[in-house]
Tab-separated table of C-alpha atoms and ligand atoms in Angstrom:
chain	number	residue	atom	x	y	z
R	10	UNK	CA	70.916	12.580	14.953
R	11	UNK	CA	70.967	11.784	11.504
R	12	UNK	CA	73.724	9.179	10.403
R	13	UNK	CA	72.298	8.424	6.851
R	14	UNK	CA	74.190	9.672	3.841
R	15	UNK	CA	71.473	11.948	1.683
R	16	UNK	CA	71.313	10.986	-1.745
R	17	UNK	CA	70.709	14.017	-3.824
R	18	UNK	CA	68.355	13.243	-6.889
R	19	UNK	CA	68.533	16.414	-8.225
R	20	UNK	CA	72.222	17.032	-8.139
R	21	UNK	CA	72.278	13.669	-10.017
R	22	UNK	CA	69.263	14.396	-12.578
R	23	UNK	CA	71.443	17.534	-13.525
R	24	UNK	CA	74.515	15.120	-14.071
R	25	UNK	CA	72.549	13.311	-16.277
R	26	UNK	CA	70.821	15.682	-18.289
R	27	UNK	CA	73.873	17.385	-18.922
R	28	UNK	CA	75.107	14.288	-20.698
R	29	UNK	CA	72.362	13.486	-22.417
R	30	UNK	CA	71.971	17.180	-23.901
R	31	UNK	CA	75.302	16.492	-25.288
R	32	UNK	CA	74.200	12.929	-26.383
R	33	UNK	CA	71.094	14.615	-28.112
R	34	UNK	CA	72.855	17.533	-30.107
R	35	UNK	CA	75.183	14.708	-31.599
R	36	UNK	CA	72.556	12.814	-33.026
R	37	UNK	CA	70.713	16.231	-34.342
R	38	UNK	CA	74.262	16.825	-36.248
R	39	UNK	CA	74.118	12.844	-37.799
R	40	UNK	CA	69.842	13.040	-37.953
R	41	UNK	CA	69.353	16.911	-39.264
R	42	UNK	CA	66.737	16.646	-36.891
R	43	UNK	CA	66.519	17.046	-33.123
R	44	UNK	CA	65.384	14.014	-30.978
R	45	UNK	CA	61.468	14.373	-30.587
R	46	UNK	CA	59.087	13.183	-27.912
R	47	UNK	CA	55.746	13.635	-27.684
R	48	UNK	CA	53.424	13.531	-24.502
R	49	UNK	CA	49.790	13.260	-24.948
R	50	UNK	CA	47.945	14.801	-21.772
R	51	UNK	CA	44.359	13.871	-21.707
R	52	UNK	CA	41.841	15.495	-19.090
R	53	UNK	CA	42.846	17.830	-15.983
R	54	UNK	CA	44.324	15.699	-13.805
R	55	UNK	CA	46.251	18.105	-11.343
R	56	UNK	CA	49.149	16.017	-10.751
R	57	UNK	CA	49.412	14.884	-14.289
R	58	UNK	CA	49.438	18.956	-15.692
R	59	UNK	CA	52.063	18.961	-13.185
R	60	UNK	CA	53.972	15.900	-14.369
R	61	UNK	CA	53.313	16.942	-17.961
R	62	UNK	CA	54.722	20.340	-17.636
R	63	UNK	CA	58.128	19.222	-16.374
R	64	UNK	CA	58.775	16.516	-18.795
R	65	UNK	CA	58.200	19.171	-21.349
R	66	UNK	CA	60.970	21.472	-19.135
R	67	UNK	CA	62.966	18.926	-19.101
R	68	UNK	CA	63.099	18.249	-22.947
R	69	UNK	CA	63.859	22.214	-23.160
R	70	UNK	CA	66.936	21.456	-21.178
R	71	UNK	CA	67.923	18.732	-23.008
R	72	UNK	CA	67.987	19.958	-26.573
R	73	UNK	CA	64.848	17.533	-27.214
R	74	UNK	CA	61.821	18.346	-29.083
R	75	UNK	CA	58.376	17.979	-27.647
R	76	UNK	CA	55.093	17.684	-29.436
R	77	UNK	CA	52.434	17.926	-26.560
R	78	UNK	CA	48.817	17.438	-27.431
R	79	UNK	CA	46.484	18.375	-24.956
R	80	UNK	CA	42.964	16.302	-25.324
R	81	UNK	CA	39.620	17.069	-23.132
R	82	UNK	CA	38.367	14.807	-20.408
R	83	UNK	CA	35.895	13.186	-23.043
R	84	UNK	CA	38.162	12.110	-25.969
R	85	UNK	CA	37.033	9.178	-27.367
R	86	UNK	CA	39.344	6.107	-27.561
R	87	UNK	CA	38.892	5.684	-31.105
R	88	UNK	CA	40.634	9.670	-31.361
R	89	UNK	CA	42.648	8.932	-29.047
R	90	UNK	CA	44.465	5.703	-31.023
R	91	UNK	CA	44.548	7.482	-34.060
R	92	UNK	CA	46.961	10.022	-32.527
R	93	UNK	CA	48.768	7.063	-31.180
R	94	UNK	CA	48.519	5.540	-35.014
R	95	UNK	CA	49.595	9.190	-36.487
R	96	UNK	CA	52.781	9.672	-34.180
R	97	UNK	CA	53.732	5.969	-34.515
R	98	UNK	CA	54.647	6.266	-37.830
R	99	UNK	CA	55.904	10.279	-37.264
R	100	UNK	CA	59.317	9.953	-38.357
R	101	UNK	CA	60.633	12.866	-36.346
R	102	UNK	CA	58.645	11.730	-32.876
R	103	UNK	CA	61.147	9.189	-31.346
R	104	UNK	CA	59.255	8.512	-28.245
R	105	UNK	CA	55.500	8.433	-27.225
R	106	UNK	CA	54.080	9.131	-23.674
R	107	UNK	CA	50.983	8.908	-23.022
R	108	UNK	CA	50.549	10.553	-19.327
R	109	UNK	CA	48.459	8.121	-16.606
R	110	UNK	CA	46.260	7.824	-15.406
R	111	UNK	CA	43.645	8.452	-18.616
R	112	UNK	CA	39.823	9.445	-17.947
R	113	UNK	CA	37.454	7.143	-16.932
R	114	UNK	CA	35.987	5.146	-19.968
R	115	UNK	CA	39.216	4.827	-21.416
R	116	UNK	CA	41.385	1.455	-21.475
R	117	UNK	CA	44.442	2.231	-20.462
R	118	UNK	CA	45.911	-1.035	-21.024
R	119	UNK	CA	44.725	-1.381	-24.612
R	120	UNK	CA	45.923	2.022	-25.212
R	121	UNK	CA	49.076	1.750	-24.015
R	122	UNK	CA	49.593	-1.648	-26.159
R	123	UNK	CA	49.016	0.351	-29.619
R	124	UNK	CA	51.878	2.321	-28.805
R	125	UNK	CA	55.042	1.296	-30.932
R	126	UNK	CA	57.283	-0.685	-28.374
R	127	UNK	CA	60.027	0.696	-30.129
R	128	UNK	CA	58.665	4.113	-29.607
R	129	UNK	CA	57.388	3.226	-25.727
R	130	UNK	CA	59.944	5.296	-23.492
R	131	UNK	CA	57.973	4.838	-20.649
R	132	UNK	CA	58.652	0.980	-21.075
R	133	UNK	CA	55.246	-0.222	-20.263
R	134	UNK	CA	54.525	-2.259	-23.501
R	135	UNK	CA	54.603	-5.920	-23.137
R	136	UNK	CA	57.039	-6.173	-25.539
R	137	UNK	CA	59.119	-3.927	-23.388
R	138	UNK	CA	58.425	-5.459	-19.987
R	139	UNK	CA	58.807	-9.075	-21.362
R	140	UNK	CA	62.315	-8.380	-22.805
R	141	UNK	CA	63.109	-6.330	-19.251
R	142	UNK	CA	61.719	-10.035	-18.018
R	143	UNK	CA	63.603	-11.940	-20.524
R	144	UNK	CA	67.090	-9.801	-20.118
R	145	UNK	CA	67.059	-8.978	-23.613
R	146	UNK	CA	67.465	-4.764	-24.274
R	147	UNK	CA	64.756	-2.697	-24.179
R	148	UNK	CA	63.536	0.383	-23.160
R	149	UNK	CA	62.671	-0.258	-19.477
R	150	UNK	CA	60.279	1.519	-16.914
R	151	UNK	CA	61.939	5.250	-15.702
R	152	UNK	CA	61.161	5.636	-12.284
R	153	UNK	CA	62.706	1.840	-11.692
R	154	UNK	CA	66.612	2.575	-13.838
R	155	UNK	CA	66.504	5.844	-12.141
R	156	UNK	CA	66.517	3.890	-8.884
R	157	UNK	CA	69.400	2.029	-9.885
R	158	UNK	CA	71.162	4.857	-10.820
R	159	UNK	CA	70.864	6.284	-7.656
R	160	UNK	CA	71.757	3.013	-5.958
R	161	UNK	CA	74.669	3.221	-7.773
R	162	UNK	CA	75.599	6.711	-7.387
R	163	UNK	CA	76.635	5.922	-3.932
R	164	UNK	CA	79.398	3.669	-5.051
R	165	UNK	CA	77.383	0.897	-3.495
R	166	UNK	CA	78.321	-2.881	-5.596
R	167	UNK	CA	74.805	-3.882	-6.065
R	168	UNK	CA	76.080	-7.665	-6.703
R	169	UNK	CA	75.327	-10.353	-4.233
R	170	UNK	CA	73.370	-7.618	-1.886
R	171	UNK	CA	70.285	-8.642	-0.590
R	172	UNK	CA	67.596	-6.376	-2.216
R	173	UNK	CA	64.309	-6.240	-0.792
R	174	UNK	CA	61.701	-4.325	-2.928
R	175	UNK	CA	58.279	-3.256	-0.860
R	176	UNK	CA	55.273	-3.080	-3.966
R	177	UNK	CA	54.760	-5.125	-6.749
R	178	UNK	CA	53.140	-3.003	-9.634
R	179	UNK	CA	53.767	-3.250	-12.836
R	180	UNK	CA	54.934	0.563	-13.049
R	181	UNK	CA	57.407	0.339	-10.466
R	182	UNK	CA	57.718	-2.815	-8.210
R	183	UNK	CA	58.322	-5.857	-10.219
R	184	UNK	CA	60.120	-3.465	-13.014
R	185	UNK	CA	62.973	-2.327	-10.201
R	186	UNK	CA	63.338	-5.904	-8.763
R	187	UNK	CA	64.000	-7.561	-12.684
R	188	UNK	CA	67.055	-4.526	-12.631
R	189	UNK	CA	67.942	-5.427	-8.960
R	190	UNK	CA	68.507	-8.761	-10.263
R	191	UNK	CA	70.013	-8.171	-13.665
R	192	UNK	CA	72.506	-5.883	-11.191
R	193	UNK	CA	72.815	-9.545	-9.633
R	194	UNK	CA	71.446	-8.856	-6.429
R	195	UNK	CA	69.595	-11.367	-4.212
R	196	UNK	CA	65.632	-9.953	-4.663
R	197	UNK	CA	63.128	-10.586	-2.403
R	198	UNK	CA	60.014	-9.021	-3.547
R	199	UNK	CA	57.008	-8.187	-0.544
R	200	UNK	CA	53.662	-6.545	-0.535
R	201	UNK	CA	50.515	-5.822	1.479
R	202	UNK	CA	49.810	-9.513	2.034
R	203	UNK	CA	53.208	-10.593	2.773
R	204	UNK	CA	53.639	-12.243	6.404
R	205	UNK	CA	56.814	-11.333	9.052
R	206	UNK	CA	57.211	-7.988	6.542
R	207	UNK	CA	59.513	-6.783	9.751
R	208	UNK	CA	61.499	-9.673	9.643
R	209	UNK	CA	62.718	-9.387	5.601
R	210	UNK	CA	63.068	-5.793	5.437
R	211	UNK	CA	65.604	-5.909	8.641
R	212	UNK	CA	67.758	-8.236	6.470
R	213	UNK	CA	67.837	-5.996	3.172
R	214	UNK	CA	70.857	-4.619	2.436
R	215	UNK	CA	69.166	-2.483	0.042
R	216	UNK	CA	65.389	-1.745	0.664
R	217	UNK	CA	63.511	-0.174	-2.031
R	218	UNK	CA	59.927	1.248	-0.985
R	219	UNK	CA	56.979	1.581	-3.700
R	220	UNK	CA	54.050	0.652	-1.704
R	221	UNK	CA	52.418	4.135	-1.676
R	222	UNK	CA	51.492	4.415	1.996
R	223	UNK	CA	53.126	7.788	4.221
R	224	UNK	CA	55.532	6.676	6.114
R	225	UNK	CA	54.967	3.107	5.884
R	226	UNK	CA	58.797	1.909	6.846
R	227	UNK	CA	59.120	3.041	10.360
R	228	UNK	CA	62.911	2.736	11.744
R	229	UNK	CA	63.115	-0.554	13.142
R	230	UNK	CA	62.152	-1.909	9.815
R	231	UNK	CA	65.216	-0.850	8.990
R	232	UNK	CA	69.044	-3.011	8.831
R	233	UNK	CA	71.639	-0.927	10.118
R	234	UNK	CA	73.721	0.406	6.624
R	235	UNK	CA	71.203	-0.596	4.630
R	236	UNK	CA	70.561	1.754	1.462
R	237	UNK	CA	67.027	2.833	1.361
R	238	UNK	CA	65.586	4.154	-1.730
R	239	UNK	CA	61.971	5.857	-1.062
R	240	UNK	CA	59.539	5.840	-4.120
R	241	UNK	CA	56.837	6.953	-2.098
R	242	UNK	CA	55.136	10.456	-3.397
R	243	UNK	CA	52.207	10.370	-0.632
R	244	UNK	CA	50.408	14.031	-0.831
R	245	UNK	CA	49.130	15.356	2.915
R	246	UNK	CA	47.503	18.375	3.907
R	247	UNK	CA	49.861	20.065	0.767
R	248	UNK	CA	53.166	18.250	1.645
R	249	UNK	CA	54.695	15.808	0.705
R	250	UNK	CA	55.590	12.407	2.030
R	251	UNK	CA	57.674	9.370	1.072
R	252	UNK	CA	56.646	6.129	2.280
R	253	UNK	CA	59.180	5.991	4.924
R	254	UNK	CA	59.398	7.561	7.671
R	255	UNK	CA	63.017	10.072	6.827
R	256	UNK	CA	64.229	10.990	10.287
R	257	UNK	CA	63.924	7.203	11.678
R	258	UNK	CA	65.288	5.704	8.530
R	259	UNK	CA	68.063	7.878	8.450
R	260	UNK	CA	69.364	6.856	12.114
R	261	UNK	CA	69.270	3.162	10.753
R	262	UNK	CA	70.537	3.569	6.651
R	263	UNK	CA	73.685	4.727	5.291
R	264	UNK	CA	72.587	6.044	2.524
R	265	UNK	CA	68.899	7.390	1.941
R	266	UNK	CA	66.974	9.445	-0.902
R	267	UNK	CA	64.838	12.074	0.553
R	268	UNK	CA	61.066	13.080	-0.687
R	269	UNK	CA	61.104	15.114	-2.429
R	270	UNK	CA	64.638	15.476	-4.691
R	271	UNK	CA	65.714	11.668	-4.171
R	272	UNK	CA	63.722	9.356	-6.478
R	273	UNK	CA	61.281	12.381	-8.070
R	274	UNK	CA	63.649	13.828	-10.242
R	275	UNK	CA	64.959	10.720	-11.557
R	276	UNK	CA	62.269	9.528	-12.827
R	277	UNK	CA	61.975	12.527	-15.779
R	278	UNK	CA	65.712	12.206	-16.607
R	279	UNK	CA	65.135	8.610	-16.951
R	280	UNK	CA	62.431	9.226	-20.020
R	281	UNK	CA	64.842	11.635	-21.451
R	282	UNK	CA	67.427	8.901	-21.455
R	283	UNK	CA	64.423	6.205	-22.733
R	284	UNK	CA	64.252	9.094	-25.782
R	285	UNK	CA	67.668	9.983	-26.836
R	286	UNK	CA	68.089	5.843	-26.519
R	287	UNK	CA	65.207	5.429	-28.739
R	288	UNK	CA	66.651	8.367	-31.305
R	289	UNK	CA	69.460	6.511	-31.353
R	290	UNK	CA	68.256	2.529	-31.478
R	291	UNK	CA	65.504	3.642	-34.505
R	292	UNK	CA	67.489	6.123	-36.854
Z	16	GUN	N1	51.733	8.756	-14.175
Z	16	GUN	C1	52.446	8.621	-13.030
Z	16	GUN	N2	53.690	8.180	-13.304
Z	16	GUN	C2	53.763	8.023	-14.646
Z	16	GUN	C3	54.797	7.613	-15.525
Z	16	GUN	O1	55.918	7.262	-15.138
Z	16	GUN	N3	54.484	7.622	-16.839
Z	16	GUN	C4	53.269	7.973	-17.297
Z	16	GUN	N4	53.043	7.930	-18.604
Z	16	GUN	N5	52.288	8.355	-16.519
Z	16	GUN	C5	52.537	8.383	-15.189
């Protein structure tokens, strides 16, 4: 019997979206010009296509305009930051993704650093990660502020809460603990090597889990009320699993965000956020 509060992702994407379409058609009647993002797609990753395809939806809904360039498998770096230079200085392209991860023989980390940090809406420029570090604005990581979002959604005062945050990459781990404890929460951040992982999770008030393993948290991992936000997109035999363990969880948590439509969703409506932000911040 499930005694866990679901938080719906979806219903709050839509929430959001609808605000920021409204936040987007006022700056195309100041700007003359609609907010503009552009996602570079290179190869035929599955998942990304996937990915790709619904940020591009997702700018439809939101009254933003995409510019999606689609590059083969073998694009050479040197083409490939010459699109980056191009859009940088683009006047009507407000925000630049480029969708990971890139073909082999490509450095994503170099790429990704050409990128204009005031044009990164994916927030994974240094510049952007060391003022996230630094608490200075910036345009921070998506799938970690739509976490907090839906930490807040459930009316839950984030302030003086023990946070515990399972994963520690750069995408999504240490991102979501900096905003855990910006929110003023106590963070304790754990990973594969940490020791007595049973012990800290049982005391987290709110337990975030990005570790990328099915059904990692089992039940007993789990405080009783304890808010558990799943990150977790584990693909199995064509489903999809978070990386805890729903049914157990939701016995223990009093609020928990299902996979998929919990964190998922977010995640998109986040970067349209990042964009209109951006619009807005460079005009
Ligand atoms: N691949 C998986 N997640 C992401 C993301 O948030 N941004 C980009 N650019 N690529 C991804």
């Amino acid at each position: 019997m499930n005694s866990a509060k679901i938080i719906d992702g979806k219903a709050l994407s839509a929430k959001i979206r609808g605000e920021l379409k409204t936040q987007a058609l006022e700056f195309e009647k100041a700007h003359g010009r609609k907010v503009g993002l552009a996602v570079i797609l290179a190869g035929d990753n599955a998942a990304s296509q996937v990915y790709v395809r619904n940020k591009i939806i997702a700018c439809e809904e939101t009254g933003i305009k995409s510019f999606a360039y689609y590059l083969p498998a073998d694009v050479t770096q040197n083409k490939l930051l010459e699109l980056i230079d191009e859009l940088n200085s683009d006047k009507a392209v407000d925000g630049i993704l480029v969708q990971l991860p890139l073909p082999k023989g490509l450095d994503e980390n170099y790429i990704l650093s050409k990128i204009d940090p005031k044009k990164d809406v994916d927030g994974f420029h240094a510049v952007n990660a060391g003022n996230l570090l630094l608490g200075n604005a910036c345009l921070a990581a998506c799938t970690p502020s739509g976490v907090i979002e839906l930490i807040k959604s459930t009316g839950t005062d984030i302030s003086g809460k023990h946070a515990v945050v399972i994963g520690r990459s750069n995408i999504v781990g240490k991102p979501v603990a900096l905003l855990l404890l910006q929110n003023n929460a106590t963070v304790t951040v754990c990973h594969s090597k940490t020791a007595n992982l049973k012990e800290i999770t049982k005391t987290a008030d709110i337990l975030v889990v990005a570790i990328g393993k099915k059904e990692f948290v089992r039940g007993d991992m789990v405080k009783d009320g304890a808010v558990v936000i799943d990150v977790g997109m584990n693909r199995f035999d064509g489903k999809l699993y978070g990386d805890a363990n729903f049914e157990e969880c939701a016995e223990k948590a009093s609020y928990i965000t299902p996979v998929p439509g919990g964190v998922g969703p977010m995640t998109i409506t986040m970067l349209m956020n990042n964009t209109v932000k951006a619009a807005n911040l460079n005009a």
